[in-house]
Amino acid sequence: MPIRVLIVVALAQIVGWGSVSLTSIVGTRIAADLGVDIAAVFAGNSVHYGVMGLCAPFLARAFDRYGARRVMVAGSLVAGPGFAVLAVAQGYGTYLAGWVILGAAGSATLTTAANILLTEMVGRAAGRAIGAMMLMTGLSSSLFWPTTAFLSDVFGWRGTCGVYAGAMWIVCVPLYLYGVPLWATEPAAQPAKDAVPAEPPPETGTFALIVVGSAFSAFVAFGLSAIMVELLIVEGLSRAEAIGYGSALGVIQISARAINFFGGGRLDGLTTGLIAAFAVLTALLLLAAGDGGPVAAGAFILLYGLGSGALAVARATIPLVFFDRATYARAASRIALPLNLASAVSPPALAAVLTRFGGDAVLVLSAGCMAAATVALLVLARRRPRAQAMTLRA
């Protein structure tokens, strides 16, 4: 994997994810301008994830036929008008329409598409490259939240959307078009055999277990990230303490990705996912059983941060255990549908549970989801392809 290509893809992903996180900074301004409440503004992000998931299966054929590079260039071209629609929106319907366009573009450019591109280049060995990319893209909010704040102070939130519309065409399109060599992802140029001896296609039950493990863990991760500060307050911390612990969470999650990467990729996605799922489940149970003090909260943040950070990489690399270069694109696109739908519904769902039933109910629900994900991963471990199992034993 050429380092230059990895850096190019990571930069484009940082711009892509960083720009769509603008509601975290300018949400209140958008709400005031459009005459809606803040929850309605953040519903745009849920629409974004939902449309990404719904579009993913339809893009599988395009990835197979044209290669990820061409699809990602086209997606970046579509993202520009999506931000432009947000910039000129005068009503809530137009605002949501902008997020629909961005969701369709995101399905062709963000995360799943990048994982497919890296897998097209190096096959099952892409796990380490994906881990490196995710380590870099974990900085997107750290880089773009202050960028969005600066731009919105200078140009307003509409002007910021206009800048990001231009960035899709001026930054992302050239990065994919000229930074990724055409031969690297040309479908016809792919080697006939993968680095691992060919395995029969995974059965339907195996695919369903991957979906269960990925979707339930994503439901917990995206839902808790949205309500983490309020959850810690309900569990007994002061607002200042909750914000402090919540701020540390991102650093710990990135540290987990760094440990995974600099560890040399000795563990595949499935093994990493199992260890991480146990860590997250343990963290949730510790917080539920704790006294709500700083010690319990600190243990929770540490275990949850390490586990959820590693799970983010595992969700992208578990399919590499079961699917080779030729079948990964179609499998990843199918998995993206439930994965993104879970990511879309989890923040409002867990917020509703927190408001109506309290923090313990959130922790019990989240622990139940993680238990289901853990069981699915345990069963998957017993279905590991023979060639993969022999490699691990060696």
GROMACS .gro file of C-alpha atoms in nm:
model
  394
    1MET     CA    1   0.000   0.000   0.000
    2PRO     CA    2   0.170   0.327  -0.111
    3ILE     CA    3   0.185   0.568   0.182
    4ARG     CA    4   0.093   0.852  -0.055
    5VAL     CA    5  -0.238   0.689  -0.144
    6LEU     CA    6  -0.319   0.621   0.221
    7ILE     CA    7  -0.254   0.984   0.313
    8VAL     CA    8  -0.463   1.109   0.018
    9VAL     CA    9  -0.760   0.892   0.116
   10ALA     CA   10  -0.730   0.989   0.483
   11LEU     CA   11  -0.720   1.361   0.399
   12ALA     CA   12  -1.031   1.333   0.183
   13GLN     CA   13  -1.208   1.139   0.460
   14ILE     CA   14  -1.114   1.404   0.718
   15VAL     CA   15  -1.262   1.674   0.494
   16GLY     CA   16  -1.571   1.463   0.424
   17TRP     CA   17  -1.651   1.372   0.784
   18GLY     CA   18  -1.534   1.704   0.928
   19SER     CA   19  -1.761   1.906   0.700
   20VAL     CA   20  -2.078   1.706   0.772
   21SER     CA   21  -2.020   1.753   1.148
   22LEU     CA   22  -2.093   2.126   1.115
   23THR     CA   23  -2.424   2.100   1.305
   24SER     CA   24  -2.229   2.032   1.624
   25ILE     CA   25  -2.097   2.389   1.602
   26VAL     CA   26  -2.362   2.589   1.413
   27GLY     CA   27  -2.673   2.391   1.507
   28THR     CA   28  -2.816   2.668   1.724
   29ARG     CA   29  -2.764   2.927   1.448
   30ILE     CA   30  -2.937   2.702   1.195
   31ALA     CA   31  -3.226   2.645   1.435
   32ALA     CA   32  -3.273   3.019   1.493
   33ASP     CA   33  -3.252   3.100   1.123
   34LEU     CA   34  -3.494   2.829   1.008
   35GLY     CA   35  -3.732   2.871   1.302
   36VAL     CA   36  -3.702   2.511   1.429
   37ASP     CA   37  -3.572   2.355   1.750
   38ILE     CA   38  -3.225   2.209   1.787
   39ALA     CA   39  -3.356   1.851   1.775
   40ALA     CA   40  -3.497   1.917   1.429
   41VAL     CA   41  -3.157   2.047   1.316
   42PHE     CA   42  -2.979   1.732   1.433
   43ALA     CA   43  -3.244   1.523   1.260
   44GLY     CA   44  -3.058   1.623   0.946
   45ASN     CA   45  -2.763   1.412   1.062
   46SER     CA   46  -2.997   1.115   1.117
   47VAL     CA   47  -3.130   1.164   0.763
   48HIS     CA   48  -2.769   1.169   0.642
   49TYR     CA   49  -2.689   0.832   0.802
   50GLY     CA   50  -3.020   0.680   0.697
   51VAL     CA   51  -2.980   0.775   0.331
   52MET     CA   52  -2.619   0.653   0.337
   53GLY     CA   53  -2.742   0.314   0.449
   54LEU     CA   54  -3.031   0.298   0.202
   55CYS     CA   55  -2.806   0.388  -0.092
   56ALA     CA   56  -2.525   0.150  -0.003
   57PRO     CA   57  -2.671  -0.173  -0.148
   58PHE     CA   58  -2.751   0.002  -0.476
   59LEU     CA   59  -2.391   0.122  -0.507
   60ALA     CA   60  -2.246  -0.228  -0.470
   61ARG     CA   61  -2.276  -0.295  -0.844
   62ALA     CA   62  -2.111   0.039  -0.923
   63PHE     CA   63  -1.815  -0.045  -0.699
   64ASP     CA   64  -1.781  -0.382  -0.874
   65ARG     CA   65  -1.813  -0.240  -1.224
   66TYR     CA   66  -1.627   0.090  -1.206
   67GLY     CA   67  -1.402   0.060  -0.902
   68ALA     CA   68  -1.409   0.265  -0.582
   69ARG     CA   69  -1.199   0.552  -0.719
   70ARG     CA   70  -1.452   0.648  -0.987
   71VAL     CA   71  -1.745   0.609  -0.748
   72MET     CA   72  -1.577   0.831  -0.489
   73VAL     CA   73  -1.503   1.101  -0.747
   74ALA     CA   74  -1.870   1.096  -0.850
   75GLY     CA   75  -1.981   1.107  -0.485
   76SER     CA   76  -1.763   1.411  -0.414
   77LEU     CA   77  -1.916   1.588  -0.715
   78VAL     CA   78  -2.263   1.518  -0.573
   79ALA     CA   79  -2.165   1.638  -0.223
   80GLY     CA   80  -2.097   1.990  -0.350
   81PRO     CA   81  -2.461   2.058  -0.447
   82GLY     CA   82  -2.569   1.900  -0.116
   83PHE     CA   83  -2.388   2.169   0.082
   84ALA     CA   84  -2.510   2.431  -0.165
   85VAL     CA   85  -2.871   2.331  -0.094
   86LEU     CA   86  -2.806   2.368   0.281
   87ALA     CA   87  -2.655   2.711   0.218
   88VAL     CA   88  -2.965   2.844   0.041
   89ALA     CA   89  -3.229   2.662   0.249
   90GLN     CA   90  -3.507   2.895   0.362
   91GLY     CA   91  -3.734   2.625   0.502
   92TYR     CA   92  -3.698   2.298   0.689
   93GLY     CA   93  -3.793   2.084   0.390
   94THR     CA   94  -3.509   2.226   0.181
   95TYR     CA   95  -3.273   2.181   0.474
   96LEU     CA   96  -3.358   1.809   0.493
   97ALA     CA   97  -3.328   1.781   0.113
   98GLY     CA   98  -2.968   1.898   0.146
   99TRP     CA   99  -2.898   1.618   0.392
  100VAL     CA  100  -3.059   1.365   0.158
  101ILE     CA  101  -2.815   1.469  -0.115
  102LEU     CA  102  -2.524   1.457   0.129
  103GLY     CA  103  -2.634   1.111   0.245
  104ALA     CA  104  -2.632   0.981  -0.113
  105ALA     CA  105  -2.290   1.138  -0.166
  106GLY     CA  106  -2.161   1.000   0.164
  107SER     CA  107  -2.260   0.648   0.066
  108ALA     CA  108  -2.025   0.684  -0.232
  109THR     CA  109  -1.738   0.855  -0.048
  110LEU     CA  110  -1.728   0.801   0.329
  111THR     CA  111  -1.583   0.512   0.532
  112THR     CA  112  -1.736   0.211   0.353
  113ALA     CA  113  -1.627   0.346   0.016
  114ALA     CA  114  -1.276   0.419   0.150
  115ASN     CA  115  -1.254   0.070   0.298
  116ILE     CA  116  -1.356  -0.078  -0.037
  117LEU     CA  117  -1.091   0.129  -0.217
  118LEU     CA  118  -0.814   0.011   0.018
  119THR     CA  119  -0.932  -0.349  -0.012
  120GLU     CA  120  -0.932  -0.325  -0.391
  121MET     CA  121  -0.565  -0.233  -0.369
  122VAL     CA  122  -0.431  -0.490  -0.122
  123GLY     CA  123  -0.707  -0.744  -0.050
  124ARG     CA  124  -0.738  -0.897   0.295
  125ALA     CA  125  -0.412  -0.727   0.397
  126ALA     CA  126  -0.607  -0.398   0.393
  127GLY     CA  127  -0.688  -0.433   0.762
  128ARG     CA  128  -0.373  -0.250   0.868
  129ALA     CA  129  -0.426   0.021   0.606
  130ILE     CA  130  -0.786   0.070   0.722
  131GLY     CA  131  -0.662   0.096   1.081
  132ALA     CA  132  -0.408   0.360   0.982
  133MET     CA  133  -0.672   0.557   0.792
  134MET     CA  134  -0.913   0.546   1.086
  135LEU     CA  135  -0.637   0.661   1.319
  136MET     CA  136  -0.595   0.971   1.104
  137THR     CA  137  -0.967   1.033   1.044
  138GLY     CA  138  -1.029   1.022   1.418
  139LEU     CA  139  -0.891   1.375   1.415
  140SER     CA  140  -1.165   1.509   1.186
  141SER     CA  141  -1.375   1.669   1.458
  142SER     CA  142  -1.067   1.807   1.637
  143LEU     CA  143  -0.962   1.978   1.314
  144PHE     CA  144  -1.299   2.079   1.175
  145TRP     CA  145  -1.490   2.195   1.484
  146PRO     CA  146  -1.258   2.495   1.529
  147THR     CA  147  -1.248   2.542   1.150
  148THR     CA  148  -1.628   2.551   1.135
  149ALA     CA  149  -1.642   2.790   1.432
  150PHE     CA  150  -1.398   3.027   1.259
  151LEU     CA  151  -1.576   3.013   0.923
  152SER     CA  152  -1.918   3.065   1.079
  153ASP     CA  153  -1.793   3.372   1.267
  154VAL     CA  154  -1.660   3.518   0.942
  155PHE     CA  155  -1.919   3.403   0.684
  156GLY     CA  156  -2.215   3.277   0.890
  157TRP     CA  157  -2.342   2.921   0.877
  158ARG     CA  158  -2.467   2.959   0.520
  159GLY     CA  159  -2.130   3.086   0.404
  160THR     CA  160  -1.964   2.795   0.584
  161CYS     CA  161  -2.184   2.552   0.388
  162GLY     CA  162  -2.078   2.735   0.072
  163VAL     CA  163  -1.710   2.693   0.161
  164TYR     CA  164  -1.763   2.322   0.222
  165ALA     CA  165  -1.949   2.290  -0.109
  166GLY     CA  166  -1.641   2.430  -0.281
  167ALA     CA  167  -1.412   2.202  -0.078
  168MET     CA  168  -1.588   1.895  -0.217
  169TRP     CA  169  -1.500   1.998  -0.572
  170ILE     CA  170  -1.171   2.179  -0.515
  171VAL     CA  171  -1.019   1.945  -0.253
  172CYS     CA  172  -1.185   1.602  -0.251
  173VAL     CA  173  -1.238   1.552  -0.626
  174PRO     CA  174  -0.872   1.627  -0.714
  175LEU     CA  175  -0.750   1.412  -0.424
  176TYR     CA  176  -0.938   1.107  -0.552
  177LEU     CA  177  -0.885   1.189  -0.919
  178TYR     CA  178  -0.511   1.255  -0.911
  179GLY     CA  179  -0.397   1.116  -0.576
  180VAL     CA  180  -0.523   0.761  -0.631
  181PRO     CA  181  -0.374   0.594  -0.941
  182LEU     CA  182  -0.634   0.455  -1.179
  183TRP     CA  183  -0.458   0.122  -1.216
  184ALA     CA  184  -0.471   0.062  -0.841
  185THR     CA  185  -0.850   0.022  -0.830
  186GLU     CA  186  -0.931  -0.071  -1.189
  187PRO     CA  187  -1.159  -0.378  -1.159
  188ALA     CA  188  -0.998  -0.547  -1.457
  189ALA     CA  189  -0.654  -0.501  -1.305
  190GLN     CA  190  -0.730  -0.692  -0.987
  191PRO     CA  191  -0.524  -1.005  -0.930
  192ALA     CA  192  -0.711  -1.328  -0.990
  193LYS     CA  193  -0.624  -1.461  -0.645
  194ASP     CA  194  -0.616  -1.300  -0.306
  195ALA     CA  195  -0.327  -1.322  -0.063
  196VAL     CA  196  -0.522  -1.588   0.131
  197PRO     CA  197  -0.618  -1.922  -0.029
  198ALA     CA  198  -0.966  -1.909  -0.177
  199GLU     CA  199  -1.252  -2.002   0.055
  200PRO     CA  200  -1.608  -2.088  -0.037
  201PRO     CA  201  -1.843  -1.790  -0.004
  202PRO     CA  202  -1.970  -1.741   0.353
  203GLU     CA  203  -2.315  -1.879   0.417
  204THR     CA  204  -2.614  -1.653   0.483
  205GLY     CA  205  -2.602  -1.716   0.858
  206THR     CA  206  -2.244  -1.594   0.876
  207PHE     CA  207  -2.334  -1.273   0.696
  208ALA     CA  208  -2.628  -1.220   0.933
  209LEU     CA  209  -2.398  -1.260   1.234
  210ILE     CA  210  -2.161  -0.996   1.094
  211VAL     CA  211  -2.459  -0.762   1.053
  212VAL     CA  212  -2.579  -0.827   1.410
  213GLY     CA  213  -2.235  -0.771   1.561
  214SER     CA  214  -2.175  -0.456   1.358
  215ALA     CA  215  -2.519  -0.298   1.386
  216PHE     CA  216  -2.568  -0.350   1.760
  217SER     CA  217  -2.222  -0.222   1.846
  218ALA     CA  218  -2.276   0.081   1.618
  219PHE     CA  219  -2.613   0.150   1.784
  220VAL     CA  220  -2.440   0.172   2.122
  221ALA     CA  221  -2.140   0.373   1.999
  222PHE     CA  222  -2.331   0.639   1.806
  223GLY     CA  223  -2.612   0.664   2.059
  224LEU     CA  224  -2.388   0.705   2.361
  225SER     CA  225  -2.162   0.956   2.184
  226ALA     CA  226  -2.464   1.183   2.142
  227ILE     CA  227  -2.580   1.167   2.506
  228MET     CA  228  -2.257   1.093   2.694
  229VAL     CA  229  -2.239   1.418   2.891
  230GLU     CA  230  -2.606   1.407   2.992
  231LEU     CA  231  -2.576   1.038   3.084
  232LEU     CA  232  -2.282   1.104   3.316
  233ILE     CA  233  -2.471   1.390   3.479
  234VAL     CA  234  -2.773   1.167   3.540
  235GLU     CA  235  -2.538   0.904   3.686
  236GLY     CA  236  -2.415   1.151   3.949
  237LEU     CA  237  -2.138   1.371   3.810
  238SER     CA  238  -2.144   1.748   3.802
  239ARG     CA  239  -2.171   1.911   3.459
  240ALA     CA  240  -1.806   2.020   3.472
  241GLU     CA  241  -1.695   1.667   3.562
  242ALA     CA  242  -1.914   1.514   3.291
  243ILE     CA  243  -1.774   1.748   3.026
  244GLY     CA  244  -1.419   1.670   3.141
  245TYR     CA  245  -1.471   1.294   3.122
  246GLY     CA  246  -1.655   1.326   2.792
  247SER     CA  247  -1.369   1.527   2.645
  248ALA     CA  248  -1.120   1.259   2.750
  249LEU     CA  249  -1.325   0.994   2.570
  250GLY     CA  250  -1.218   1.103   2.222
  251VAL     CA  251  -0.850   1.093   2.317
  252ILE     CA  252  -0.886   0.742   2.459
  253GLN     CA  253  -1.071   0.620   2.150
  254ILE     CA  254  -0.798   0.750   1.920
  255SER     CA  255  -0.539   0.593   2.152
  256ALA     CA  256  -0.713   0.257   2.109
  257ARG     CA  257  -0.688   0.292   1.731
  258ALA     CA  258  -0.319   0.381   1.770
  259ILE     CA  259  -0.257   0.074   1.986
  260ASN     CA  260  -0.429  -0.140   1.724
  261PHE     CA  261  -0.221   0.009   1.443
  262PHE     CA  262   0.120   0.025   1.609
  263GLY     CA  263   0.065  -0.325   1.746
  264GLY     CA  264   0.140  -0.435   1.392
  265GLY     CA  265  -0.204  -0.571   1.312
  266ARG     CA  266  -0.130  -0.898   1.494
  267LEU     CA  267  -0.499  -0.943   1.570
  268ASP     CA  268  -0.751  -0.958   1.288
  269GLY     CA  269  -1.080  -0.767   1.296
  270LEU     CA  270  -1.276  -1.051   1.453
  271THR     CA  271  -1.038  -1.107   1.744
  272THR     CA  272  -1.006  -0.732   1.799
  273GLY     CA  273  -1.385  -0.700   1.791
  274LEU     CA  274  -1.433  -0.972   2.052
  275ILE     CA  275  -1.186  -0.818   2.298
  276ALA     CA  276  -1.331  -0.470   2.240
  277ALA     CA  277  -1.692  -0.587   2.279
  278PHE     CA  278  -1.610  -0.748   2.615
  279ALA     CA  279  -1.443  -0.423   2.726
  280VAL     CA  280  -1.747  -0.211   2.630
  281LEU     CA  281  -1.990  -0.455   2.796
  282THR     CA  282  -1.781  -0.456   3.114
  283ALA     CA  283  -1.766  -0.075   3.114
  284LEU     CA  284  -2.144  -0.043   3.086
  285LEU     CA  285  -2.203  -0.290   3.370
  286LEU     CA  286  -1.945  -0.114   3.590
  287LEU     CA  287  -2.115   0.223   3.546
  288ALA     CA  288  -2.459   0.072   3.611
  289ALA     CA  289  -2.336  -0.097   3.931
  290GLY     CA  290  -2.121   0.196   4.047
  291ASP     CA  291  -2.207   0.472   4.290
  292GLY     CA  292  -2.195   0.747   4.030
  293GLY     CA  293  -1.869   0.885   4.166
  294PRO     CA  294  -1.559   0.995   3.975
  295VAL     CA  295  -1.383   0.658   4.021
  296ALA     CA  296  -1.665   0.458   3.862
  297ALA     CA  297  -1.700   0.716   3.587
  298GLY     CA  298  -1.325   0.714   3.523
  299ALA     CA  299  -1.317   0.334   3.497
  300PHE     CA  300  -1.614   0.347   3.261
  301ILE     CA  301  -1.459   0.613   3.035
  302LEU     CA  302  -1.127   0.425   3.016
  303LEU     CA  303  -1.275   0.083   2.937
  304TYR     CA  304  -1.550   0.218   2.713
  305GLY     CA  305  -1.310   0.447   2.527
  306LEU     CA  306  -1.059   0.171   2.457
  307GLY     CA  307  -1.330  -0.076   2.359
  308SER     CA  308  -1.536   0.157   2.141
  309GLY     CA  309  -1.223   0.292   1.969
  310ALA     CA  310  -1.109  -0.057   1.880
  311LEU     CA  311  -1.461  -0.160   1.775
  312ALA     CA  312  -1.470   0.120   1.518
  313VAL     CA  313  -1.175  -0.045   1.342
  314ALA     CA  314  -1.316  -0.395   1.396
  315ARG     CA  315  -1.647  -0.312   1.227
  316ALA     CA  316  -1.455  -0.219   0.913
  317THR     CA  317  -1.218  -0.515   0.917
  318ILE     CA  318  -1.432  -0.809   1.035
  319PRO     CA  319  -1.562  -0.866   0.679
  320LEU     CA  320  -1.201  -0.910   0.563
  321VAL     CA  321  -1.189  -1.233   0.766
  322PHE     CA  322  -1.469  -1.384   0.558
  323PHE     CA  323  -1.464  -1.202   0.222
  324ASP     CA  324  -1.179  -1.174  -0.027
  325ARG     CA  325  -1.090  -0.884  -0.254
  326ALA     CA  326  -1.344  -0.985  -0.518
  327THR     CA  327  -1.643  -1.005  -0.282
  328TYR     CA  328  -1.562  -0.742  -0.018
  329ALA     CA  329  -1.724  -0.447  -0.200
  330ARG     CA  330  -2.063  -0.614  -0.232
  331ALA     CA  331  -2.053  -0.746   0.127
  332ALA     CA  332  -1.945  -0.411   0.275
  333SER     CA  333  -2.218  -0.228   0.082
  334ARG     CA  334  -2.484  -0.467   0.213
  335ILE     CA  335  -2.356  -0.438   0.570
  336ALA     CA  336  -2.362  -0.058   0.542
  337LEU     CA  337  -2.743  -0.054   0.521
  338PRO     CA  338  -2.821  -0.184   0.874
  339LEU     CA  339  -2.503  -0.027   1.011
  340ASN     CA  340  -2.596   0.324   0.901
  341LEU     CA  341  -2.963   0.283   0.992
  342ALA     CA  342  -2.857   0.181   1.345
  343SER     CA  343  -2.629   0.485   1.358
  344ALA     CA  344  -2.915   0.709   1.245
  345VAL     CA  345  -3.180   0.593   1.495
  346SER     CA  346  -2.959   0.542   1.800
  347PRO     CA  347  -2.905   0.906   1.914
  348PRO     CA  348  -3.277   0.998   1.927
  349ALA     CA  349  -3.366   0.653   2.064
  350LEU     CA  350  -3.120   0.664   2.354
  351ALA     CA  351  -3.201   1.029   2.420
  352ALA     CA  352  -3.568   0.935   2.452
  353VAL     CA  353  -3.486   0.647   2.689
  354LEU     CA  354  -3.266   0.876   2.900
  355THR     CA  355  -3.538   1.141   2.923
  356ARG     CA  356  -3.822   0.903   3.003
  357PHE     CA  357  -3.662   0.621   3.203
  358GLY     CA  358  -3.326   0.750   3.328
  359GLY     CA  359  -2.959   0.664   3.295
  360ASP     CA  360  -2.981   0.308   3.428
  361ALA     CA  361  -3.230   0.220   3.156
  362VAL     CA  362  -2.985   0.352   2.894
  363LEU     CA  363  -2.706   0.143   3.042
  364VAL     CA  364  -2.920  -0.173   3.056
  365LEU     CA  365  -3.039  -0.128   2.698
  366SER     CA  366  -2.684  -0.060   2.579
  367ALA     CA  367  -2.548  -0.358   2.770
  368GLY     CA  368  -2.816  -0.580   2.614
  369CYS     CA  369  -2.717  -0.462   2.266
  370MET     CA  370  -2.348  -0.522   2.339
  371ALA     CA  371  -2.425  -0.867   2.480
  372ALA     CA  372  -2.603  -0.954   2.154
  373ALA     CA  373  -2.307  -0.820   1.954
  374THR     CA  374  -2.063  -1.019   2.168
  375VAL     CA  375  -2.256  -1.343   2.123
  376ALA     CA  376  -2.267  -1.287   1.747
  377LEU     CA  377  -1.889  -1.235   1.738
  378LEU     CA  378  -1.831  -1.547   1.950
  379VAL     CA  379  -2.033  -1.756   1.705
  380LEU     CA  380  -1.848  -1.595   1.414
  381ALA     CA  381  -1.517  -1.697   1.572
  382ARG     CA  382  -1.628  -2.061   1.546
  383ARG     CA  383  -1.704  -2.007   1.176
  384ARG     CA  384  -1.367  -1.855   1.091
  385PRO     CA  385  -1.252  -1.977   0.747
  386ARG     CA  386  -1.002  -2.265   0.762
  387ALA     CA  387  -0.721  -2.070   0.601
  388GLN     CA  388  -0.766  -1.785   0.850
  389ALA     CA  389  -0.777  -2.022   1.145
  390MET     CA  390  -0.457  -2.197   1.034
  391THR     CA  391  -0.285  -1.859   0.993
  392LEU     CA  392  -0.376  -1.760   1.349
  393ARG     CA  393  -0.253  -2.091   1.493
  394ALA     CA  394   0.073  -2.054   1.302
   0.00000   0.00000   0.00000
